[in-house]
Amino acid sequence: MEFHALHDAPFIFPNDAHPAWSIMIVLYPYITGMVAGAFVVSTMYHVFHREALRPVAHLAVVTSLCLGACATLPLLLHLHQPLRAFNVVATPSPTSAMAGFGFIYSFYMLVLLVDVWLIFRPAIVERAATATGAWRGVYRALALGVVEITPRAAEIDRRLVYALSVIGIPAACVLHGYVGFLFGAIKANPWWSTSMMPVIFLTSAIVSGIAVLTLLYLFLCQRSDIEPDAECVRSLSRLLWMFLLLAVVFEAIDILHVAYEREEEWHVIRALLSTKLRFSYLTLQVVIGSILPLLLLPLPAFSGRLGAGFRHSIAGVCAVLVLVQVAAMRWNVVVGGQLFSKSFRGFVEYPVDWFGREGLLAAAVVLAMPMVLLWGAMQILPVWPPSPESESGAKS
Amino acid sequence: MSLFELPILPTLGAAAAGGCASGGCASGGCGTGGCGTPSAERTSENSRREFLKTATTLTLGAMSLTLLPGVTAGDDMLPLPPPGGEGHVPAAKPMYGFLIDTTKCIGAGKCLTACRVENSVPDGQSRTWVERYVHYKDGRVEVDLVPETGYAGSGEVQPAAEDVLQAYFVPKLCNQCVDAPCNQVCPVHASIKSPEGIELVDTERCIGCGYCVQACPYGIRFMNHDTGVADKCNWCYHRVMRNEQPACVEACPTGARVFGRIDDPDSEISKRLATVPTNVLKQHLGTLPLTRYVGLTDEVT
């Protein structure tokens, strides 16, 4: 599998000239990663009783739901036959990893939806009784007709939230580990074909979830003129640092293993990394997105001497850098894997369109959609600002 | 009482008995404030359990139906009748093979035009193509695509004969793998194998996800720009079912492409396979291609 593009005249198979997967397939694992990651953060509070994360616990689970609600958007935009999308659940092929999507996604979203409903049920019931006009109808509908709540019911809700959070952890892991498996199980592509892929996807998913919550929390605090909870930011930074370290180690092990063995696929990967992915992999993913935040995150995570404002600023910057890292990782996997022909004799150009169904503009809209939903959810549910009362029904 | 023994939505029961709490407790032995009594709770608990049981059974039943062979896609179009030529005794399940003799191919490009016309392949995409390998005396190896018009009509500058050590042509088409990755990954049964072992695309079922395109190690599959579904060489299955040769085979002026039944020892392909050493592409991937090659070199990927 010697890669000839660097020293001979390039040659690509005729059907390789048009990469089959677009930027939408980059967004899909990016969004589902944040779905899984944000949920894991919420379970840190609901299951593992990490009290410091109380201010973001509700925000985490609602963010996960809003992201999850938009996770299928990029897939639908990508499908050439979107009206047949339901075939995936109507006539799934048991031999296809992709056929599991409908079931895994539906199960996870169901768990998440019930979880959110139970967490916010006290608030919904209260508003159903106190709201007036159309809002009263909205809350009565959200309460599913139950407009009273008893201490015993609240206790049962609390236990159910705990149980659903416990169930949700493996579900979230399967949801994103499976996305990694989709790529890792393609033996035709030496850049994708590795058993490490699900693990790499999973750890980077958790990283992106923590990062997006850190950023959201700091942004919402600033917008609401609330002083960010120092322990919460510290706890998020510690988690981010730990999981980023894990993600980087797994990614490095994978590359170093192939590089050291120098089997035939290394010739392809080396050529790819040294040319087409030099910027997006080495500069963005490794230096800016991995090494820099790994060096900076100990400041907000472990230092007790620095001022709170400075630590929170560093935490915010690191969250942005990590989100860039994960986006670059998704890009490098999805697009990078299509930048060389299966002839292993030449590179393929990936055209990035601004407009169209799979263009950059559509991608920006898809990325903005979960935030719009989150804003909507915040108008209806007491997601923000965090109040001790709203937590009492959910904490176990 | 464990978590799972508790009523899931006790407030629902309370709400249902709301009228009761407000003074309507005369019947049912509810008594005073009896809405929360064990008997009332147990009744609503039982109905809830019954509902959950029924819902779970129905959901799982419906889901399992989708996995039954009779319900899955494509089965209704199979099997197609085997070809029955003159003096031919059709087996219950005929098996076909394809042999490419690289020593005979002259890069005429006739097969390419024949395929494009026969299968309405859009410009810029290919069900089959022919690669030219030129080994130069200085050690370089260059590969390019044979134009559909052949080199004679293309106007391309050709390598100087004195610089060339050897040159040969390698036609590419679907390998019809016995263990086809494209078939394995298709999530909706749109990749189907005919009883004759030929991999087909169900264009009415394909959702256009492109997973099969990624999974094919040979770059044979593509998303058809015109139809919006996956497309690939199917050895001209429609012609084969009419007992005709694939279009590319018929158009080849040198007999470099040989197609026929490999379960018939008297067929030309069976005789050739029995006498000439052959090989397959990317053998290490274990896809078990039915398309075999004469004269493959290590340069060919």
XYZ file of C-alpha atoms in Angstrom:
697
model
C 0.000 0.000 0.000
C 2.887 2.367 -0.720
C 1.581 5.881 -1.239
C 2.907 7.075 -4.556
C 1.492 10.596 -4.722
C 4.620 12.211 -3.358
C 7.063 10.872 -5.908
C 5.098 9.739 -8.939
C 2.406 11.326 -11.036
C -0.785 11.186 -9.001
C -3.606 8.924 -10.056
C -7.018 8.736 -8.422
C -9.872 6.371 -9.107
C -12.527 8.198 -11.137
C -15.262 7.834 -8.516
C -12.997 9.122 -5.740
C -12.958 12.607 -7.246
C -16.160 13.532 -5.408
C -16.001 12.753 -1.666
C -19.262 11.088 -0.644
C -19.394 12.584 2.846
C -19.619 16.311 3.352
C -19.228 18.766 6.206
C -22.607 17.560 7.502
C -20.996 14.245 8.408
C -18.398 16.281 10.299
C -21.153 18.016 12.248
C -23.014 14.823 13.102
C -20.344 13.345 15.405
C -19.528 16.848 16.643
C -23.093 17.404 17.834
C -23.718 13.884 19.148
C -20.410 14.135 20.979
C -21.611 17.224 22.800
C -24.926 15.458 23.492
C -23.142 12.583 25.197
C -20.596 14.819 26.930
C -23.156 17.228 28.360
C -25.187 14.331 29.683
C -22.141 12.838 31.357
C -21.621 16.165 33.167
C -25.197 16.091 34.428
C -24.699 12.554 35.724
C -21.637 13.718 37.641
C -24.132 15.580 39.815
C -27.199 13.349 39.689
C -25.387 9.999 40.049
C -21.928 10.682 41.385
C -23.034 13.508 43.690
C -20.387 15.957 42.590
C -21.931 18.857 44.480
C -19.686 21.462 42.852
C -21.445 20.882 39.543
C -24.879 21.749 40.922
C -25.034 25.121 39.073
C -24.671 23.402 35.682
C -26.511 20.137 36.368
C -29.848 21.257 34.954
C -28.226 23.293 32.219
C -26.271 20.178 31.223
C -29.232 17.893 30.796
C -31.293 20.496 28.902
C -28.313 21.348 26.688
C -27.918 17.661 25.955
C -31.593 17.417 24.990
C -31.434 20.489 22.727
C -28.290 19.217 21.020
C -29.815 15.768 20.692
C -32.948 17.168 19.107
C -30.768 18.616 16.330
C -28.428 15.622 15.943
C -30.354 14.160 13.040
C -30.474 17.464 11.122
C -27.048 17.118 9.498
C -27.837 13.514 8.562
C -31.090 14.492 6.909
C -29.359 17.316 5.061
C -26.717 14.880 3.885
C -28.965 12.034 2.758
C -29.557 12.033 -0.968
C -32.976 10.516 -0.304
C -34.083 12.134 2.969
C -37.702 11.047 2.496
C -36.552 7.450 2.827
C -34.709 8.098 6.085
C -37.250 6.099 8.051
C -36.108 2.952 6.204
C -33.254 2.826 8.724
C -35.711 1.881 11.467
C -38.390 0.273 9.290
C -36.142 -2.234 7.511
C -32.797 -2.185 9.286
C -30.075 -4.508 8.098
C -28.710 -6.488 11.031
C -25.237 -6.616 9.458
C -24.887 -2.852 9.245
C -23.484 -0.788 12.094
C -25.331 2.225 10.746
C -28.684 0.447 11.096
C -28.339 0.667 14.851
C -28.576 4.424 14.719
C -32.354 4.724 14.879
C -32.675 2.453 17.871
C -29.730 3.783 19.820
C -30.650 7.406 19.166
C -34.357 6.882 19.941
C -33.628 5.073 23.173
C -31.188 7.712 24.321
C -33.513 10.579 23.453
C -36.377 8.870 25.262
C -34.273 8.505 28.397
C -33.186 12.130 28.098
C -36.701 13.426 27.508
C -38.166 11.600 30.499
C -35.184 12.663 32.580
C -35.713 16.345 31.748
C -39.452 16.063 32.354
C -38.965 14.516 35.770
C -36.299 17.018 36.772
C -38.489 19.981 35.881
C -41.819 18.459 36.897
C -42.101 20.392 40.187
C -41.552 23.654 38.329
C -43.960 22.673 35.553
C -46.680 21.687 38.026
C -46.197 24.887 39.963
C -46.458 27.011 36.833
C -49.447 25.062 35.587
C -51.211 26.215 38.722
C -49.983 29.792 38.801
C -49.591 30.787 35.142
C -52.345 32.597 33.326
C -53.664 32.676 29.769
C -52.054 30.552 27.076
C -49.062 29.766 29.255
C -51.339 27.966 31.679
C -52.361 25.643 28.836
C -48.740 25.147 27.811
C -47.701 24.138 31.315
C -50.756 21.949 31.809
C -49.829 20.175 28.570
C -46.202 19.845 29.687
C -47.394 18.469 33.023
C -49.265 15.783 31.064
C -52.392 16.580 33.023
C -50.807 16.114 36.430
C -51.214 19.439 38.192
C -50.538 18.405 41.770
C -47.434 17.146 43.395
C -46.921 15.437 46.729
C -43.766 14.909 48.756
C -44.029 11.196 47.988
C -44.306 11.869 44.261
C -41.263 14.152 44.461
C -39.344 11.359 46.159
C -40.280 8.932 43.394
C -39.282 11.487 40.767
C -35.938 11.842 42.478
C -35.353 8.097 42.383
C -36.416 7.866 38.769
C -34.050 10.678 37.773
C -31.294 8.756 39.490
C -32.243 5.527 37.691
C -32.559 7.236 34.315
C -29.216 8.963 34.787
C -27.619 5.610 35.549
C -29.221 4.095 32.431
C -28.266 7.188 30.442
C -24.532 6.823 31.065
C -24.084 3.589 29.064
C -26.654 4.843 26.550
C -24.619 8.009 25.963
C -21.436 5.941 25.700
C -23.055 3.595 23.178
C -24.482 6.541 21.210
C -21.094 8.030 20.609
C -18.899 4.957 20.765
C -21.061 3.594 17.986
C -20.362 6.667 15.845
C -16.669 5.931 16.217
C -17.289 2.319 15.314
C -18.933 3.426 12.042
C -15.578 4.788 10.946
C -13.284 2.357 12.720
C -14.879 -0.667 11.070
C -14.214 0.460 7.481
C -11.290 -1.704 6.381
C -11.200 0.020 2.995
C -9.808 3.145 4.623
C -6.483 2.923 6.473
C -7.037 6.317 8.137
C -10.289 5.132 9.697
C -9.734 1.447 10.248
C -8.655 1.205 13.874
C -10.255 -0.370 16.908
C -9.241 2.720 18.865
C -11.737 4.840 16.960
C -14.747 4.290 19.283
C -12.625 5.058 22.341
C -11.176 8.164 20.734
C -14.623 9.369 19.722
C -16.040 8.713 23.161
C -13.364 10.554 25.109
C -13.407 13.498 22.730
C -17.207 13.535 23.050
C -17.006 13.906 26.811
C -14.357 16.595 26.353
C -16.579 18.567 23.986
C -19.572 18.262 26.330
C -17.615 19.635 29.285
C -16.179 22.413 27.125
C -19.526 23.539 25.765
C -21.000 23.598 29.275
C -18.083 25.579 30.665
C -18.530 28.098 27.914
C -22.302 28.253 28.293
C -22.060 28.646 32.056
C -19.522 31.464 31.870
C -21.494 33.164 29.092
C -24.807 32.936 30.928
C -23.241 34.168 34.178
C -21.818 37.174 32.410
C -25.090 37.863 30.639
C -27.065 37.609 33.861
C -24.522 39.566 35.926
C -23.970 36.569 38.175
C -20.602 35.792 39.650
C -19.615 32.329 38.360
C -19.395 29.748 41.093
C -15.662 29.308 41.632
C -15.949 25.674 42.703
C -18.113 24.849 39.693
C -15.646 26.350 37.221
C -12.794 24.638 39.019
C -14.570 21.314 38.907
C -15.410 21.696 35.209
C -11.800 22.639 34.449
C -10.502 19.608 36.310
C -12.843 17.308 34.444
C -11.936 18.961 31.164
C -8.247 18.597 31.801
C -8.575 14.960 32.823
C -10.708 13.893 29.878
C -8.678 15.970 27.415
C -5.561 14.237 28.658
C -7.242 10.870 28.117
C -8.451 11.845 24.639
C -5.034 13.116 23.592
C -3.303 10.034 24.961
C -5.646 7.706 23.086
C -5.265 9.672 19.863
C -1.482 9.721 20.275
C -1.300 5.988 21.027
C -3.209 5.255 17.858
C -0.971 7.349 15.611
C 2.269 6.348 17.332
C 1.365 2.689 17.095
C 0.845 2.876 13.335
C 3.918 5.080 12.900
C 6.166 2.796 14.904
C 4.974 -0.397 13.267
C 5.437 1.196 9.829
C 3.054 -1.206 8.208
C 1.681 -0.404 4.809
C -1.078 1.962 5.996
C 1.506 4.252 7.564
C 2.673 5.365 4.128
C -0.801 6.681 3.414
C -1.248 8.276 6.828
C 2.185 9.889 6.815
C 1.566 11.394 3.406
C -1.809 12.663 4.568
C -0.549 14.235 7.786
C 2.450 15.854 6.171
C 0.500 17.463 3.363
C -3.284 17.762 3.301
C -3.835 17.699 7.068
C -0.702 19.519 8.109
C -2.642 22.573 9.331
C -5.899 21.031 10.532
C -4.183 18.137 12.313
C -0.774 19.258 13.471
C -1.515 22.943 14.059
C -5.192 22.995 15.016
C -5.831 19.617 16.589
C -2.479 18.920 18.218
C -0.854 22.271 19.072
C -3.711 24.761 19.473
C -6.449 22.363 20.510
C -4.547 19.849 22.644
C -1.147 20.986 23.923
C -2.163 24.583 24.664
C -5.236 23.788 26.777
C -3.430 20.924 28.491
C -0.814 23.461 29.626
C -3.307 26.203 30.498
C -6.089 24.229 32.170
C -4.123 23.477 35.371
C -4.396 27.215 36.161
C -8.183 27.262 36.654
C -8.241 23.603 37.676
C -5.608 23.425 40.385
C -4.218 26.873 41.193
C -5.575 28.537 44.337
C -3.550 31.728 44.170
C -4.768 33.323 40.967
C -7.725 35.678 40.936
C -11.139 34.252 40.155
C -11.650 36.502 37.125
C -8.356 35.412 35.593
C -9.009 31.737 36.260
C -12.451 31.920 34.744
C -11.117 33.715 31.670
C -8.499 31.010 31.186
C -11.177 28.337 31.643
C -13.289 30.016 28.960
C -10.372 30.301 26.542
C -9.480 26.654 27.111
C -13.093 25.613 26.480
C -12.990 27.406 23.124
C -9.649 25.807 22.258
C -10.977 22.357 23.145
C -14.077 22.871 21.027
C -11.747 23.807 18.167
C -9.737 20.652 18.863
C -12.759 18.391 18.720
C -14.103 20.095 15.594
C -10.686 19.702 13.966
C -10.567 16.052 15.031
C -13.965 15.393 13.433
C -12.890 17.211 10.292
C -9.596 15.348 10.110
C -11.302 12.004 10.483
C -14.295 12.513 8.195
C -12.829 14.734 5.492
C -9.242 13.579 5.952
C -10.300 10.011 5.270
C -11.630 11.046 1.893
C -8.683 13.188 0.824
C -6.755 10.289 -0.659
C -7.924 7.972 -3.370
C -8.315 4.277 -2.724
C -5.740 3.895 -5.476
C -3.279 5.196 -2.825
C -1.659 7.103 -5.641
C -3.068 10.568 -5.237
C -4.949 13.129 -3.203
C -8.472 14.307 -3.743
C -9.667 17.881 -3.446
C -12.474 18.558 -1.013
C -14.580 21.455 -2.281
C -16.165 23.530 0.494
C -19.320 25.267 -0.678
C -20.776 28.287 1.047
C -24.316 27.712 -0.057
C -26.464 24.696 -0.779
C -27.850 21.943 1.367
C -24.439 20.827 2.554
C -22.677 24.188 2.484
C -21.006 26.178 5.235
C -24.061 28.385 5.706
C -26.297 25.375 6.304
C -23.662 23.999 8.686
C -23.687 27.267 10.646
C -27.481 27.099 10.897
C -27.308 23.490 12.101
C -24.763 24.453 14.752
C -26.871 27.408 15.864
C -30.100 25.439 16.078
C -29.380 23.731 19.438
C -28.546 27.105 20.953
C -31.835 28.527 19.672
C -33.652 25.553 21.191
C -31.776 26.060 24.447
C -32.846 29.690 24.507
C -36.429 28.558 23.938
C -36.161 25.957 26.697
C -34.848 28.613 29.047
C -37.945 30.714 28.408
C -40.211 27.824 29.358
C -38.281 25.976 32.051
C -36.272 27.304 34.992
C -32.968 26.193 33.506
C -31.290 29.459 34.330
C -30.329 30.953 36.733
C -29.618 27.925 38.903
C -31.641 28.038 42.119
C -31.340 25.723 45.106
C -35.108 25.164 45.075
C -35.149 23.834 41.537
C -32.411 21.363 42.360
C -34.068 19.873 45.399
C -36.400 17.661 43.450
C -33.678 16.038 41.449
C -30.711 15.596 43.676
C -30.389 12.203 45.300
C -40.537 -1.060 48.801
C -37.957 -0.908 46.054
C -37.865 1.777 43.409
C -39.438 -0.419 40.760
C -42.287 -1.464 42.997
C -43.346 2.124 43.436
C -46.064 3.590 41.215
C -44.361 5.532 38.469
C -46.683 8.494 38.464
C -48.538 8.502 41.761
C -49.747 12.041 41.192
C -51.569 10.811 38.158
C -53.531 8.515 40.447
C -54.046 11.371 42.842
C -55.241 13.622 40.063
C -57.592 10.957 38.790
C -59.014 10.698 42.251
C -59.097 14.464 42.611
C -62.862 14.603 42.660
C -62.767 11.961 45.305
C -60.511 14.020 47.537
C -62.803 16.950 47.219
C -65.648 15.201 48.766
C -66.470 12.393 46.446
C -65.236 9.555 48.554
C -68.540 7.957 49.210
C -67.920 4.882 47.155
C -65.124 2.429 46.783
C -64.292 2.226 50.413
C -62.071 5.132 49.996
C -62.940 6.581 53.297
C -61.632 9.820 54.466
C -58.808 11.080 52.414
C -58.554 7.632 51.017
C -57.121 8.591 47.644
C -53.729 7.470 48.807
C -54.901 4.241 50.383
C -53.125 1.068 49.265
C -56.156 -0.356 47.480
C -56.689 2.721 45.294
C -52.999 2.935 44.574
C -52.768 -0.734 43.757
C -55.583 -0.469 41.232
C -53.938 2.374 39.348
C -50.597 0.636 39.737
C -51.992 -2.546 38.207
C -53.543 -0.740 35.267
C -50.288 1.089 34.726
C -48.392 -2.183 34.805
C -50.815 -3.714 32.364
C -50.429 -0.737 30.071
C -46.641 -0.869 30.230
C -46.665 -4.622 29.619
C -48.884 -4.281 26.574
C -46.945 -1.315 25.211
C -43.619 -3.102 25.665
C -44.895 -6.292 24.044
C -46.334 -4.449 21.074
C -43.220 -2.291 20.611
C -40.807 -5.220 20.800
C -43.060 -7.264 18.547
C -43.161 -4.537 15.920
C -39.400 -4.058 16.131
C -38.683 -7.754 15.759
C -40.873 -7.886 12.669
C -38.423 -5.621 10.881
C -35.731 -8.246 11.303
C -37.699 -11.051 9.679
C -36.380 -11.999 6.237
C -39.822 -11.803 4.699
C -40.293 -8.234 5.831
C -36.872 -6.964 4.887
C -36.303 -5.171 1.665
C -35.428 -6.565 -1.674
C -36.614 -10.081 -1.047
C -39.651 -9.559 -3.207
C -37.491 -9.042 -6.283
C -35.584 -12.277 -5.757
C -35.007 -14.771 -7.096
C -34.876 -13.980 -10.763
C -35.024 -16.831 -13.270
C -31.672 -18.277 -14.298
C -30.679 -17.961 -17.957
C -31.552 -20.938 -20.087
C -29.580 -20.922 -23.321
C -29.705 -23.535 -26.041
C -28.326 -26.880 -24.881
C -27.853 -25.381 -21.488
C -28.942 -27.179 -18.362
C -29.545 -24.435 -15.817
C -28.455 -25.271 -12.321
C -30.678 -24.354 -9.434
C -28.326 -21.554 -8.555
C -25.985 -20.572 -11.411
C -22.746 -18.877 -10.400
C -21.023 -16.361 -12.606
C -17.465 -15.142 -12.784
C -15.493 -12.457 -14.588
C -11.961 -12.825 -15.875
C -9.801 -9.867 -16.915
C -6.786 -10.713 -19.036
C -4.472 -7.720 -18.715
C -2.164 -9.216 -21.328
C -4.881 -8.868 -23.942
C -6.223 -5.389 -23.140
C -5.066 -2.745 -25.631
C -6.783 0.258 -24.013
C -9.219 0.743 -26.875
C -11.834 2.232 -24.520
C -14.739 0.551 -26.329
C -15.870 -1.112 -23.104
C -16.118 2.264 -21.383
C -18.477 3.747 -23.951
C -20.525 0.568 -24.081
C -20.988 0.601 -20.317
C -21.865 4.296 -20.167
C -24.483 3.936 -22.885
C -25.903 0.644 -21.630
C -26.277 1.800 -18.034
C -26.823 5.553 -18.498
C -23.801 6.366 -16.348
C -23.476 10.133 -15.760
C -20.419 11.978 -17.094
C -17.604 12.159 -14.564
C -18.612 8.877 -12.918
C -17.763 5.333 -13.925
C -19.003 1.817 -13.451
C -15.866 0.592 -15.162
C -12.578 2.127 -16.202
C -9.224 1.087 -17.618
C -5.916 2.033 -16.012
C -2.673 2.280 -17.952
C 0.539 1.456 -16.097
C 3.758 2.715 -17.616
C 7.041 1.505 -16.087
C 9.885 3.791 -17.138
C 13.471 2.747 -17.394
C 14.415 5.245 -14.646
C 12.214 3.335 -12.187
C 9.172 5.621 -12.274
C 5.742 4.077 -12.593
C 2.968 6.299 -13.897
C -0.694 5.440 -13.959
C -3.451 7.188 -15.857
C -6.970 6.538 -17.082
C -7.607 5.358 -20.597
C -9.892 7.910 -22.317
C -13.217 6.613 -23.581
C -12.105 7.448 -27.077
C -8.923 5.448 -26.623
C -5.520 7.132 -26.793
C -5.617 7.364 -30.567
C -8.458 9.864 -30.549
C -7.516 11.722 -27.374
C -4.673 13.842 -28.708
C -2.635 13.152 -25.546
C 1.147 13.148 -25.800
C 2.310 9.572 -25.355
C 5.473 8.429 -23.545
C 8.506 7.980 -25.769
C 8.930 4.288 -26.521
C 12.675 4.367 -25.773
C 11.983 5.524 -22.165
C 9.483 2.796 -21.398
C 10.404 -0.512 -19.858
C 6.917 -1.978 -20.010
C 3.310 -0.845 -20.156
C 0.017 -2.607 -19.679
C -3.683 -1.934 -19.186
C -5.831 -2.988 -16.265
C -9.617 -2.785 -16.648
C -11.499 -2.244 -13.386
C -15.094 -3.153 -12.606
C -17.062 -4.482 -9.654
C -15.269 -7.371 -8.029
C -18.569 -8.903 -6.885
C -17.036 -9.890 -3.576
C -18.443 -12.978 -1.916
C -17.970 -11.203 1.424
C -18.842 -7.743 0.144
C -18.181 -4.830 2.556
C -20.665 -2.668 0.652
C -23.399 -5.206 1.304
C -22.461 -5.552 4.945
C -22.643 -1.846 5.772
C -25.839 -0.914 3.919
C -28.279 -0.004 6.709
C -31.505 -0.574 4.771
C -31.054 -3.727 2.650
C -30.531 -1.624 -0.481
C -27.374 -3.640 -1.240
C -28.578 -7.078 -2.166
C -26.935 -10.158 -3.561
C -28.760 -11.956 -6.338
C -29.057 -15.751 -6.180
C -26.335 -15.837 -8.851
C -23.943 -14.047 -6.487
C -24.144 -10.658 -8.193
C -24.236 -7.613 -5.952
C -27.104 -5.286 -6.871
C -28.443 -1.919 -5.704
C -32.127 -1.587 -4.900
C -32.585 1.960 -6.149
C -36.084 2.167 -4.706
C -34.801 1.517 -1.217
C -31.411 3.257 -1.118
C -31.441 6.288 1.204
C -28.284 7.761 -0.322
C -26.169 7.738 2.844
C -22.980 6.862 0.974
C -21.762 4.339 3.550
C -21.353 1.670 0.864
C -19.248 4.076 -1.197
C -16.889 4.449 1.755
C -16.826 0.722 2.443
C -15.901 -0.444 -1.080
C -12.122 -0.874 -1.072
C -11.965 -0.703 -4.852
C -13.640 2.681 -5.424
C -16.274 1.056 -7.584
C -19.360 2.498 -5.923
C -20.474 6.099 -6.369
C -23.448 8.292 -5.592
C -25.111 8.706 -8.969
C -25.427 12.437 -9.649
C -28.565 11.917 -11.704
C -30.515 9.460 -9.557
C -29.293 10.407 -6.075
C -28.745 6.789 -5.058
C -25.746 4.484 -4.879
C -24.627 3.036 -8.203
C -22.131 0.405 -9.258
C -21.236 -2.143 -11.900
C -23.581 -5.124 -11.688
C -22.035 -7.098 -14.559
C -25.043 -5.909 -16.613
C -27.372 -8.116 -14.604
C -30.330 -7.209 -16.807
C -28.441 -8.509 -19.855
C -27.188 -11.595 -18.084
C -30.758 -12.477 -17.149
C -31.578 -12.308 -20.867
C -28.711 -14.711 -21.504
C -26.594 -11.939 -23.020
C -23.037 -10.944 -22.247
C -22.314 -7.746 -20.264
C -22.009 -4.709 -22.546
C -18.292 -4.243 -21.875
C -17.550 -7.869 -22.710
C -19.460 -7.617 -25.957
C -17.657 -4.401 -26.922
C -14.123 -5.588 -26.141
C -12.283 -6.127 -29.444
C -9.587 -8.396 -27.987
C -11.412 -10.700 -25.589
C -9.675 -9.205 -22.574
C -12.941 -9.408 -20.634
C -14.382 -12.895 -20.220
C -17.710 -13.476 -18.500
C -19.569 -16.697 -17.897
C -20.740 -19.403 -15.601
C -18.075 -20.691 -13.276
C -20.295 -23.590 -12.225
C -20.212 -24.914 -15.797
C -16.885 -26.688 -16.502
C -17.428 -26.316 -20.243
C -17.731 -22.530 -20.214
C -14.855 -20.492 -21.593
C -14.200 -18.797 -18.273
C -14.052 -22.113 -16.420
C -11.559 -23.473 -18.927
C -9.409 -20.344 -18.698
C -9.521 -20.339 -14.888
C -8.448 -23.984 -14.914
C -5.404 -23.375 -17.096
C -4.144 -19.833 -16.393
C -2.860 -18.533 -13.040
C -5.119 -15.732 -11.853
C -5.241 -13.318 -8.968
C -7.600 -10.861 -7.313
C -7.287 -7.223 -6.227
C -6.437 -6.371 -2.604
C -6.491 -10.009 -1.586
C -5.344 -9.141 1.946
C -8.736 -7.566 2.699
C -10.445 -10.945 2.525
C -13.414 -9.794 0.450
C -13.163 -12.864 -1.845
C -13.728 -11.194 -5.232
C -15.316 -13.146 -8.090
C -13.565 -10.908 -10.613
C -10.176 -12.475 -11.288
C -7.186 -11.130 -13.188
C -4.518 -12.578 -15.435
C -1.184 -10.773 -15.250
C -1.680 -8.540 -12.210
C 1.470 -6.828 -10.955
C 2.192 -5.520 -7.462
C 1.723 -1.979 -8.747
C -1.976 -2.476 -9.289
C -4.152 -1.402 -6.342
